[in-house]
Amino acid sequence: MARKFGIRVDEFGLGFPPRAKKLFTWKSTPFTLNWLPFGGFVKIFGENPSENSPRKDLGVPLGLSSGDSFQSKNRSIQAAVLGAGVVGNFIFAWLLISLGFVVGLPAPAGLSLPINDPQTVITIVLPDSPAELIGLKSGDVITRLSRGEASSELTPEAASLFISQSLEPITFEIDRGGQISTKVVIPKEGIVEGRPAVGISMDTIGIVKLSPLQAVGYGLKTTSELTVMTAQAIGIFIWEALGGRADLSSVTGPVGIVGMVGDVRELGFVYLLTFTALISINLAIINLLPFPALDGGRLLFVLVETITRRPIPPRVFNALNTLGFAFLIFLMLLVTIRDVRNIF
C-alpha cells in the first residue's frame, strides 16, 4: 500500500523483531525474517515527524521534504497506509480459514453446513480439575468412556450423564493427533452443583470440507464473525481492566503463545491454521486500538491533525509514542516473566 502511494519502504518484516536474518532485497527494500512468528510489519520512511536521516544503504540523502516520505502525503493517504496493516492481518486470517475449509475444518454440529465424521471432543478443561491434573486437554477426541464393565454412548449428553452417576474412577480412551492413550479420572463433588464431575465440557465436532469457491465465501463469513467476537472480548477485557476487575492470568505473551503453538500442533495442521488465524485477528484488533505506538494511535493523531488543521508538534508526537512504546515493552516483559514461571 505504501509503495502504491509513492512512499519509500525501508523494511518489510515477516514476524516481529528481533530480526533473525535478512532474506533478500527487492526494489531497494530489505525483506527480513524475525523471531516472533506472528504477522509482520512494514517500516516506512517518514512515519516519525522528526525523521530526517538519509538512506545510507542507497547513498541517497532524502529528507521529509522529499516526495517519498510518509509525512509528505496528505492525511487521507496517511490513514490508508496506517490502516493497511490491520486490513492485511484480516485478509491473512481470511485466507488461512478459507484454506482450512478446503483441507477440512473442525466445526461443531448444529451449523447450517453438513459435517463429516462427527466425534465427541473435549472443548474445555477447567484449571486444577481432575481432568487437567490427569492430563486431559482441549481438542482430545473421546473414543471410549467406561467405568468397570459399563461403557457410555459417546454423545456429549450421554457422556456427561455417565460421568455424574458415581464418584468411581472413569477410564477415558482418547485420540490426540492420531495417538491413542488411556486416562483414568476420578470425579469429585463441587465442580458442578449437585453432582460429581471431572471438569470438562464436550461437544460433537465434525469436519466441514468445502470447494475452494465455497471456502472463500464461508471463510469471509467466519473470519468476520470471529473478528466481531474477538473485538467484543477485548473491549470487555479493557473495560474490566480499567475497573480493576479483569483476570490478568488469561493474558499470554510471546513465550506462552509459542508453548500454545506446540500444544496446538499436536492436534494437527488444520488446528494450527485456525490458531494462527485467531492470532492474526487479535493482532489486527489490538493494533487498531487508539494507543500511542500502535497504528490506531497514529490514526488518532491523523484525525486530530485533520480536525485542528495543524500538525502535532514533533516533540509531543515523539514523547507520546516513546511513553506508549515503553509501556507496551514493560507489559510484555511482565507477561513474559509470568509465562516463563508457569513453564518452570
Tab-separated table of N, CA and C in Angstrom, residues 201-343:
chain	number	residue	atom	x	y	z
A	201	SER	N	-15.880	-29.810	29.458
A	201	SER	CA	-17.042	-29.624	28.595
A	201	SER	C	-16.769	-30.362	27.297
A	202	MET	N	-17.832	-30.896	26.691
A	202	MET	CA	-17.692	-31.671	25.460
A	202	MET	C	-18.663	-31.163	24.409
A	203	ASP	N	-18.328	-31.431	23.166
A	203	ASP	CA	-19.212	-31.073	22.057
A	203	ASP	C	-19.009	-32.080	20.935
A	204	THR	N	-20.010	-32.160	20.071
A	204	THR	CA	-19.885	-33.006	18.886
A	204	THR	C	-19.228	-32.192	17.785
A	205	ILE	N	-18.046	-32.609	17.391
A	205	ILE	CA	-17.269	-31.890	16.384
A	205	ILE	C	-17.084	-32.789	15.162
A	206	GLY	N	-17.339	-32.229	13.996
A	206	GLY	CA	-17.105	-32.944	12.747
A	206	GLY	C	-16.226	-32.123	11.827
A	207	ILE	N	-16.062	-32.591	10.623
A	207	ILE	CA	-15.215	-31.919	9.641
A	207	ILE	C	-16.082	-31.307	8.549
A	208	VAL	N	-15.900	-30.011	8.333
A	208	VAL	CA	-16.556	-29.319	7.221
A	208	VAL	C	-15.537	-29.166	6.107
A	209	LYS	N	-15.848	-29.746	4.959
A	209	LYS	CA	-14.942	-29.677	3.815
A	209	LYS	C	-15.696	-29.090	2.631
A	210	LEU	N	-15.171	-27.983	2.085
A	210	LEU	CA	-15.869	-27.237	1.039
A	210	LEU	C	-15.013	-27.120	-0.212
A	211	SER	N	-15.680	-26.791	-1.309
A	211	SER	CA	-14.954	-26.479	-2.537
A	211	SER	C	-14.234	-25.146	-2.352
A	212	PRO	N	-13.190	-24.875	-3.142
A	212	PRO	CA	-12.470	-23.598	-2.988
A	212	PRO	C	-13.379	-22.377	-3.068
A	213	LEU	N	-14.351	-22.386	-3.978
A	213	LEU	CA	-15.249	-21.235	-4.118
A	213	LEU	C	-16.119	-21.070	-2.878
A	214	GLN	N	-16.688	-22.165	-2.387
A	214	GLN	CA	-17.485	-22.100	-1.160
A	214	GLN	C	-16.621	-21.693	0.026
A	215	ALA	N	-15.386	-22.201	0.062
A	215	ALA	CA	-14.491	-21.932	1.187
A	215	ALA	C	-14.184	-20.451	1.311
A	216	VAL	N	-14.019	-19.762	0.176
A	216	VAL	CA	-13.728	-18.326	0.220
A	216	VAL	C	-14.897	-17.568	0.838
A	217	GLY	N	-16.128	-17.913	0.434
A	217	GLY	CA	-17.304	-17.233	0.975
A	217	GLY	C	-17.514	-17.506	2.445
A	218	TYR	N	-17.479	-18.791	2.822
A	218	TYR	CA	-17.666	-19.136	4.232
A	218	TYR	C	-16.469	-18.701	5.073
A	219	GLY	N	-15.280	-18.662	4.442
A	219	GLY	CA	-14.103	-18.170	5.154
A	219	GLY	C	-14.249	-16.709	5.528
A	220	LEU	N	-14.786	-15.904	4.595
A	220	LEU	CA	-15.015	-14.484	4.879
A	220	LEU	C	-16.056	-14.316	5.982
A	221	LYS	N	-17.138	-15.083	5.901
A	221	LYS	CA	-18.199	-15.005	6.914
A	221	LYS	C	-17.658	-15.393	8.291
A	222	THR	N	-16.917	-16.493	8.343
A	222	THR	CA	-16.375	-16.967	9.621
A	222	THR	C	-15.356	-15.992	10.191
A	223	THR	N	-14.474	-15.465	9.329
A	223	THR	CA	-13.465	-14.505	9.788
A	223	THR	C	-14.121	-13.239	10.319
A	224	SER	N	-15.168	-12.773	9.648
A	224	SER	CA	-15.882	-11.572	10.101
A	224	SER	C	-16.523	-11.810	11.461
A	225	GLU	N	-17.161	-12.974	11.628
A	225	GLU	CA	-17.800	-13.287	12.911
A	225	GLU	C	-16.760	-13.398	14.029
A	226	LEU	N	-15.635	-14.046	13.735
A	226	LEU	CA	-14.571	-14.171	14.738
A	226	LEU	C	-13.989	-12.809	15.099
A	227	THR	N	-13.880	-11.922	14.107
A	227	THR	CA	-13.349	-10.580	14.360
A	227	THR	C	-14.267	-9.800	15.293
A	228	VAL	N	-15.578	-9.877	15.049
A	228	VAL	CA	-16.544	-9.182	15.908
A	228	VAL	C	-16.491	-9.751	17.324
A	229	MET	N	-16.475	-11.080	17.438
A	229	MET	CA	-16.425	-11.714	18.762
A	229	MET	C	-15.143	-11.355	19.507
A	230	THR	N	-14.020	-11.344	18.782
A	230	THR	CA	-12.736	-11.006	19.413
A	230	THR	C	-12.711	-9.551	19.858
A	231	ALA	N	-13.241	-8.661	19.013
A	231	ALA	CA	-13.288	-7.239	19.367
A	231	ALA	C	-14.140	-7.024	20.616
A	232	GLN	N	-15.269	-7.718	20.695
A	232	GLN	CA	-16.128	-7.599	21.876
A	232	GLN	C	-15.405	-8.108	23.121
A	233	ALA	N	-14.711	-9.238	22.992
A	233	ALA	CA	-13.994	-9.809	24.140
A	233	ALA	C	-12.876	-8.886	24.607
A	234	ILE	N	-12.122	-8.312	23.662
A	234	ILE	CA	-11.041	-7.391	24.025
A	234	ILE	C	-11.612	-6.128	24.654
A	235	GLY	N	-12.731	-5.643	24.112
A	235	GLY	CA	-13.373	-4.461	24.680
A	235	GLY	C	-13.824	-4.689	26.113
A	236	ILE	N	-14.431	-5.845	26.368
A	236	ILE	CA	-14.870	-6.181	27.728
A	236	ILE	C	-13.674	-6.302	28.663
A	237	PHE	N	-12.599	-6.933	28.165
A	237	PHE	CA	-11.398	-7.096	28.994
A	237	PHE	C	-10.807	-5.739	29.374
A	238	ILE	N	-10.709	-4.828	28.397
A	238	ILE	CA	-10.150	-3.496	28.678
A	238	ILE	C	-11.027	-2.754	29.683
A	239	TRP	N	-12.343	-2.836	29.504
A	239	TRP	CA	-13.271	-2.166	30.418
A	239	TRP	C	-13.116	-2.718	31.839
A	240	GLU	N	-13.016	-4.039	31.958
A	240	GLU	CA	-12.843	-4.643	33.282
A	240	GLU	C	-11.472	-4.317	33.862
A	241	ALA	N	-10.445	-4.240	32.998
A	241	ALA	CA	-9.098	-3.895	33.472
A	241	ALA	C	-9.068	-2.480	34.028
A	242	LEU	N	-9.763	-1.562	33.361
A	242	LEU	CA	-9.814	-0.181	33.847
A	242	LEU	C	-10.511	-0.100	35.201
A	243	GLY	N	-11.444	-1.031	35.436
A	243	GLY	CA	-12.138	-1.055	36.717
A	243	GLY	C	-11.481	-1.961	37.739
A	244	GLY	N	-10.329	-2.548	37.379
A	244	GLY	CA	-9.608	-3.419	38.297
A	244	GLY	C	-10.246	-4.774	38.500
A	245	ARG	N	-11.112	-5.191	37.554
A	245	ARG	CA	-11.825	-6.464	37.723
A	245	ARG	C	-11.364	-7.540	36.745
A	246	ALA	N	-10.416	-7.226	35.873
A	246	ALA	CA	-10.013	-8.172	34.829
A	246	ALA	C	-9.167	-9.303	35.403
A	247	ASP	N	-9.320	-10.486	34.809
A	247	ASP	CA	-8.493	-11.638	35.181
A	247	ASP	C	-7.238	-11.614	34.312
A	248	LEU	N	-6.161	-11.026	34.841
A	248	LEU	CA	-4.931	-10.869	34.068
A	248	LEU	C	-4.209	-12.194	33.850
A	249	SER	N	-4.619	-13.243	34.562
A	249	SER	CA	-3.975	-14.544	34.358
A	249	SER	C	-4.282	-15.116	32.983
A	250	SER	N	-5.317	-14.578	32.319
A	250	SER	CA	-5.673	-15.076	30.991
A	250	SER	C	-4.843	-14.434	29.889
A	251	VAL	N	-4.038	-13.414	30.243
A	251	VAL	CA	-3.208	-12.736	29.245
A	251	VAL	C	-1.943	-13.554	29.007
A	252	THR	N	-1.617	-13.771	27.737
A	252	THR	CA	-0.450	-14.580	27.374
A	252	THR	C	0.473	-13.788	26.469
A	253	GLY	N	1.783	-13.875	26.735
A	253	GLY	CA	2.778	-13.189	25.920
A	253	GLY	C	3.397	-14.110	24.889
A	254	PRO	N	4.465	-13.640	24.220
A	254	PRO	CA	5.107	-14.437	23.163
A	254	PRO	C	5.557	-15.819	23.619
A	255	VAL	N	6.136	-15.908	24.826
A	255	VAL	CA	6.607	-17.211	25.315
A	255	VAL	C	5.437	-18.170	25.500
A	256	GLY	N	4.360	-17.667	26.097
A	256	GLY	CA	3.181	-18.505	26.286
A	256	GLY	C	2.559	-18.930	24.970
A	257	ILE	N	2.553	-18.023	23.990
A	257	ILE	CA	1.976	-18.345	22.684
A	257	ILE	C	2.789	-19.427	21.989
A	258	VAL	N	4.113	-19.341	22.099
A	258	VAL	CA	4.965	-20.379	21.498
A	258	VAL	C	4.644	-21.742	22.111
A	259	GLY	N	4.440	-21.761	23.431
A	259	GLY	CA	4.056	-23.012	24.082
A	259	GLY	C	2.708	-23.512	23.592
A	260	MET	N	1.763	-22.583	23.381
A	260	MET	CA	0.449	-22.959	22.881
A	260	MET	C	0.540	-23.498	21.458
A	261	VAL	N	1.436	-22.924	20.652
A	261	VAL	CA	1.633	-23.414	19.283
A	261	VAL	C	2.058	-24.878	19.310
A	262	GLY	N	2.960	-25.210	20.245
A	262	GLY	CA	3.394	-26.602	20.372
A	262	GLY	C	2.235	-27.522	20.719
A	263	ASP	N	1.360	-27.068	21.634
A	263	ASP	CA	0.199	-27.879	22.012
A	263	ASP	C	-0.764	-28.041	20.845
A	264	VAL	N	-1.028	-26.938	20.137
A	264	VAL	CA	-1.972	-26.975	19.018
A	264	VAL	C	-1.434	-27.841	17.888
A	265	ARG	N	-0.132	-27.788	17.668
A	265	ARG	CA	0.470	-28.568	16.580
A	265	ARG	C	0.250	-30.063	16.782
A	266	GLU	N	0.168	-30.490	18.046
A	266	GLU	CA	-0.093	-31.905	18.328
A	266	GLU	C	-1.456	-32.337	17.802
A	267	LEU	N	-2.403	-31.389	17.737
A	267	LEU	CA	-3.759	-31.720	17.302
A	267	LEU	C	-3.861	-31.867	15.794
A	268	GLY	N	-2.935	-31.271	15.052
A	268	GLY	CA	-2.977	-31.394	13.601
A	268	GLY	C	-2.801	-30.061	12.900
A	269	PHE	N	-2.500	-30.149	11.606
A	269	PHE	CA	-2.196	-28.970	10.797
A	269	PHE	C	-3.354	-27.983	10.747
A	270	VAL	N	-4.574	-28.487	10.596
A	270	VAL	CA	-5.710	-27.580	10.423
A	270	VAL	C	-5.987	-26.795	11.704
A	271	TYR	N	-5.718	-27.392	12.871
A	271	TYR	CA	-5.872	-26.657	14.132
A	271	TYR	C	-4.837	-25.532	14.217
A	272	LEU	N	-3.630	-25.808	13.723
A	272	LEU	CA	-2.586	-24.785	13.713
A	272	LEU	C	-2.968	-23.639	12.782
A	273	LEU	N	-3.609	-23.962	11.648
A	273	LEU	CA	-4.108	-22.923	10.741
A	273	LEU	C	-5.099	-22.014	11.463
A	274	THR	N	-6.057	-22.625	12.143
A	274	THR	CA	-7.090	-21.851	12.839
A	274	THR	C	-6.490	-21.009	13.952
A	275	PHE	N	-5.565	-21.584	14.708
A	275	PHE	CA	-4.917	-20.850	15.794
A	275	PHE	C	-4.156	-19.640	15.254
A	276	THR	N	-3.422	-19.831	14.155
A	276	THR	CA	-2.677	-18.725	13.549
A	276	THR	C	-3.627	-17.643	13.055
A	277	ALA	N	-4.773	-18.050	12.502
A	277	ALA	CA	-5.773	-17.075	12.051
A	277	ALA	C	-6.301	-16.257	13.229
A	278	LEU	N	-6.549	-16.907	14.353
A	278	LEU	CA	-7.032	-16.197	15.543
A	278	LEU	C	-5.984	-15.218	16.067
A	279	ILE	N	-4.710	-15.610	16.031
A	279	ILE	CA	-3.638	-14.703	16.436
A	279	ILE	C	-3.624	-13.483	15.524
A	280	SER	N	-3.785	-13.701	14.221
A	280	SER	CA	-3.774	-12.597	13.257
A	280	SER	C	-4.941	-11.646	13.496
A	281	ILE	N	-6.114	-12.197	13.805
A	281	ILE	CA	-7.280	-11.360	14.109
A	281	ILE	C	-7.026	-10.540	15.368
A	282	ASN	N	-6.462	-11.168	16.392
A	282	ASN	CA	-6.140	-10.443	17.626
A	282	ASN	C	-5.154	-9.310	17.369
A	283	LEU	N	-4.129	-9.580	16.560
A	283	LEU	CA	-3.148	-8.542	16.234
A	283	LEU	C	-3.804	-7.378	15.508
A	284	ALA	N	-4.723	-7.685	14.588
A	284	ALA	CA	-5.408	-6.629	13.840
A	284	ALA	C	-6.185	-5.715	14.779
A	285	ILE	N	-6.922	-6.305	15.701
A	285	ILE	CA	-7.764	-5.508	16.599
A	285	ILE	C	-6.915	-4.730	17.592
A	286	ILE	N	-5.914	-5.380	18.177
A	286	ILE	CA	-5.057	-4.691	19.146
A	286	ILE	C	-4.308	-3.546	18.484
A	287	ASN	N	-3.832	-3.767	17.257
A	287	ASN	CA	-3.090	-2.723	16.549
A	287	ASN	C	-3.976	-1.537	16.188
A	288	LEU	N	-5.296	-1.761	16.175
A	288	LEU	CA	-6.228	-0.690	15.843
A	288	LEU	C	-6.627	0.134	17.068
A	289	LEU	N	-6.227	-0.299	18.261
A	289	LEU	CA	-6.567	0.451	19.472
A	289	LEU	C	-5.918	1.834	19.435
A	290	PRO	N	-6.639	2.873	19.855
A	290	PRO	CA	-6.089	4.241	19.814
A	290	PRO	C	-5.088	4.495	20.932
A	291	PHE	N	-3.967	3.792	20.861
A	291	PHE	CA	-2.929	3.880	21.885
A	291	PHE	C	-1.617	4.256	21.211
A	292	PRO	N	-0.846	5.189	21.793
A	292	PRO	CA	0.432	5.578	21.177
A	292	PRO	C	1.324	4.374	20.907
A	293	ALA	N	2.058	4.430	19.810
A	293	ALA	CA	2.971	3.379	19.334
A	293	ALA	C	2.255	2.303	18.532
A	294	LEU	N	0.917	2.283	18.558
A	294	LEU	CA	0.152	1.379	17.709
A	294	LEU	C	-0.385	2.155	16.512
A	295	ASP	N	-0.753	1.429	15.451
A	295	ASP	CA	-1.305	2.104	14.276
A	295	ASP	C	-2.584	2.856	14.618
A	296	GLY	N	-3.360	2.310	15.559
A	296	GLY	CA	-4.571	3.002	15.986
A	296	GLY	C	-4.263	4.345	16.617
A	297	GLY	N	-3.165	4.411	17.388
A	297	GLY	CA	-2.751	5.683	17.979
A	297	GLY	C	-2.331	6.676	16.919
A	298	ARG	N	-1.629	6.200	15.893
A	298	ARG	CA	-1.200	7.091	14.818
A	298	ARG	C	-2.390	7.551	13.981
A	299	LEU	N	-3.375	6.667	13.821
A	299	LEU	CA	-4.605	7.080	13.141
A	299	LEU	C	-5.315	8.168	13.936
A	300	LEU	N	-5.272	8.054	15.269
A	300	LEU	CA	-5.865	9.088	16.118
A	300	LEU	C	-5.134	10.413	15.932
A	301	PHE	N	-3.798	10.368	15.837
A	301	PHE	CA	-3.023	11.589	15.589
A	301	PHE	C	-3.423	12.224	14.256
A	302	VAL	N	-3.597	11.388	13.226
A	302	VAL	CA	-4.006	11.898	11.911
A	302	VAL	C	-5.383	12.554	12.009
A	303	LEU	N	-6.284	11.946	12.776
A	303	LEU	CA	-7.623	12.513	12.954
A	303	LEU	C	-7.550	13.861	13.666
A	304	VAL	N	-6.729	13.934	14.722
A	304	VAL	CA	-6.568	15.202	15.458
A	304	VAL	C	-6.010	16.280	14.540
A	305	GLU	N	-5.017	15.923	13.729
A	305	GLU	CA	-4.426	16.894	12.802
A	305	GLU	C	-5.431	17.335	11.750
A	306	THR	N	-6.301	16.418	11.333
A	306	THR	CA	-7.327	16.766	10.350
A	306	THR	C	-8.332	17.741	10.938
A	307	ILE	N	-8.726	17.505	12.193
A	307	ILE	CA	-9.716	18.372	12.842
A	307	ILE	C	-9.126	19.744	13.159
A	308	THR	N	-7.897	19.756	13.693
A	308	THR	CA	-7.276	21.026	14.094
A	308	THR	C	-6.613	21.751	12.925
A	309	ARG	N	-6.394	21.005	11.818
A	309	ARG	CA	-5.744	21.556	10.620
A	309	ARG	C	-4.328	22.061	10.906
A	310	ARG	N	-3.682	21.403	11.821
A	310	ARG	CA	-2.279	21.721	12.107
A	310	ARG	C	-1.582	20.449	12.593
A	311	PRO	N	-0.317	20.281	12.248
A	311	PRO	CA	0.398	19.068	12.654
A	311	PRO	C	0.678	19.042	14.152
A	312	ILE	N	0.718	17.857	14.699
A	312	ILE	CA	1.120	17.692	16.095
A	312	ILE	C	2.613	17.969	16.192
A	313	PRO	N	3.049	18.808	17.144
A	313	PRO	CA	4.487	19.104	17.272
A	313	PRO	C	5.303	17.827	17.422
A	314	PRO	N	6.432	17.718	16.715
A	314	PRO	CA	7.258	16.509	16.801
A	314	PRO	C	7.620	16.118	18.228
A	315	ARG	N	7.855	17.128	19.088
A	315	ARG	CA	8.221	16.818	20.475
A	315	ARG	C	7.087	16.076	21.184
A	316	VAL	N	5.845	16.527	20.971
A	316	VAL	CA	4.684	15.870	21.587
A	316	VAL	C	4.490	14.475	20.996
A	317	PHE	N	4.583	14.385	19.660
A	317	PHE	CA	4.423	13.104	18.964
A	317	PHE	C	5.423	12.075	19.489
A	318	ASN	N	6.692	12.479	19.553
A	318	ASN	CA	7.745	11.559	19.994
A	318	ASN	C	7.581	11.166	21.455
A	319	ALA	N	7.188	12.130	22.293
A	319	ALA	CA	7.018	11.841	23.718
A	319	ALA	C	5.896	10.827	23.939
A	320	LEU	N	4.762	11.034	23.270
A	320	LEU	CA	3.632	10.115	23.422
A	320	LEU	C	3.976	8.721	22.909
A	321	ASN	N	4.625	8.660	21.750
A	321	ASN	CA	4.989	7.354	21.193
A	321	ASN	C	6.025	6.638	22.052
A	322	THR	N	6.981	7.399	22.596
A	322	THR	CA	8.002	6.791	23.455
A	322	THR	C	7.374	6.227	24.720
A	323	LEU	N	6.471	7.001	25.334
A	323	LEU	CA	5.790	6.523	26.539
A	323	LEU	C	4.936	5.299	26.230
A	324	GLY	N	4.203	5.356	25.118
A	324	GLY	CA	3.365	4.226	24.729
A	324	GLY	C	4.182	2.980	24.460
A	325	PHE	N	5.289	3.149	23.743
A	325	PHE	CA	6.146	2.009	23.423
A	325	PHE	C	6.776	1.434	24.691
A	326	ALA	N	7.220	2.312	25.590
A	326	ALA	CA	7.828	1.852	26.844
A	326	ALA	C	6.816	1.064	27.677
A	327	PHE	N	5.571	1.544	27.705
A	327	PHE	CA	4.532	0.835	28.457
A	327	PHE	C	4.273	-0.544	27.861
A	328	LEU	N	4.207	-0.625	26.525
A	328	LEU	CA	3.965	-1.910	25.871
A	328	LEU	C	5.107	-2.891	26.138
A	329	ILE	N	6.357	-2.398	26.078
A	329	ILE	CA	7.503	-3.258	26.363
A	329	ILE	C	7.466	-3.735	27.813
A	330	PHE	N	7.145	-2.809	28.738
A	330	PHE	CA	7.047	-3.167	30.156
A	330	PHE	C	5.977	-4.234	30.362
A	331	LEU	N	4.818	-4.050	29.724
A	331	LEU	CA	3.729	-5.018	29.849
A	331	LEU	C	4.142	-6.372	29.276
A	332	MET	N	4.836	-6.350	28.126
A	332	MET	CA	5.278	-7.599	27.511
A	332	MET	C	6.282	-8.329	28.407
A	333	LEU	N	7.178	-7.572	29.039
A	333	LEU	CA	8.157	-8.186	29.940
A	333	LEU	C	7.468	-8.852	31.128
A	334	LEU	N	6.474	-8.158	31.711
A	334	LEU	CA	5.755	-8.731	32.845
A	334	LEU	C	5.063	-10.033	32.454
A	335	VAL	N	4.387	-10.005	31.299
A	335	VAL	CA	3.671	-11.198	30.846
A	335	VAL	C	4.647	-12.322	30.515
A	336	THR	N	5.787	-11.971	29.906
A	336	THR	CA	6.786	-12.983	29.551
A	336	THR	C	7.371	-13.634	30.798
A	337	ILE	N	7.663	-12.818	31.820
A	337	ILE	CA	8.185	-13.368	33.082
A	337	ILE	C	7.184	-14.347	33.681
A	338	ARG	N	5.905	-13.984	33.653
A	338	ARG	CA	4.884	-14.884	34.188
A	338	ARG	C	4.787	-16.173	33.369
A	339	ASP	N	4.889	-16.045	32.034
A	339	ASP	CA	4.849	-17.234	31.173
A	339	ASP	C	6.005	-18.178	31.483
A	340	VAL	N	7.207	-17.606	31.671
A	340	VAL	CA	8.388	-18.430	31.966
A	340	VAL	C	8.216	-19.128	33.314
A	341	ARG	N	7.682	-18.407	34.304
A	341	ARG	CA	7.448	-19.021	35.620
A	341	ARG	C	6.447	-20.166	35.514
A	342	ASN	N	5.423	-19.993	34.668
A	342	ASN	CA	4.429	-21.052	34.502
A	342	ASN	C	5.037	-22.301	33.873
A	343	ILE	N	6.033	-22.092	33.002
A	343	ILE	CA	6.687	-23.234	32.355
A	343	ILE	C	7.488	-24.040	33.366
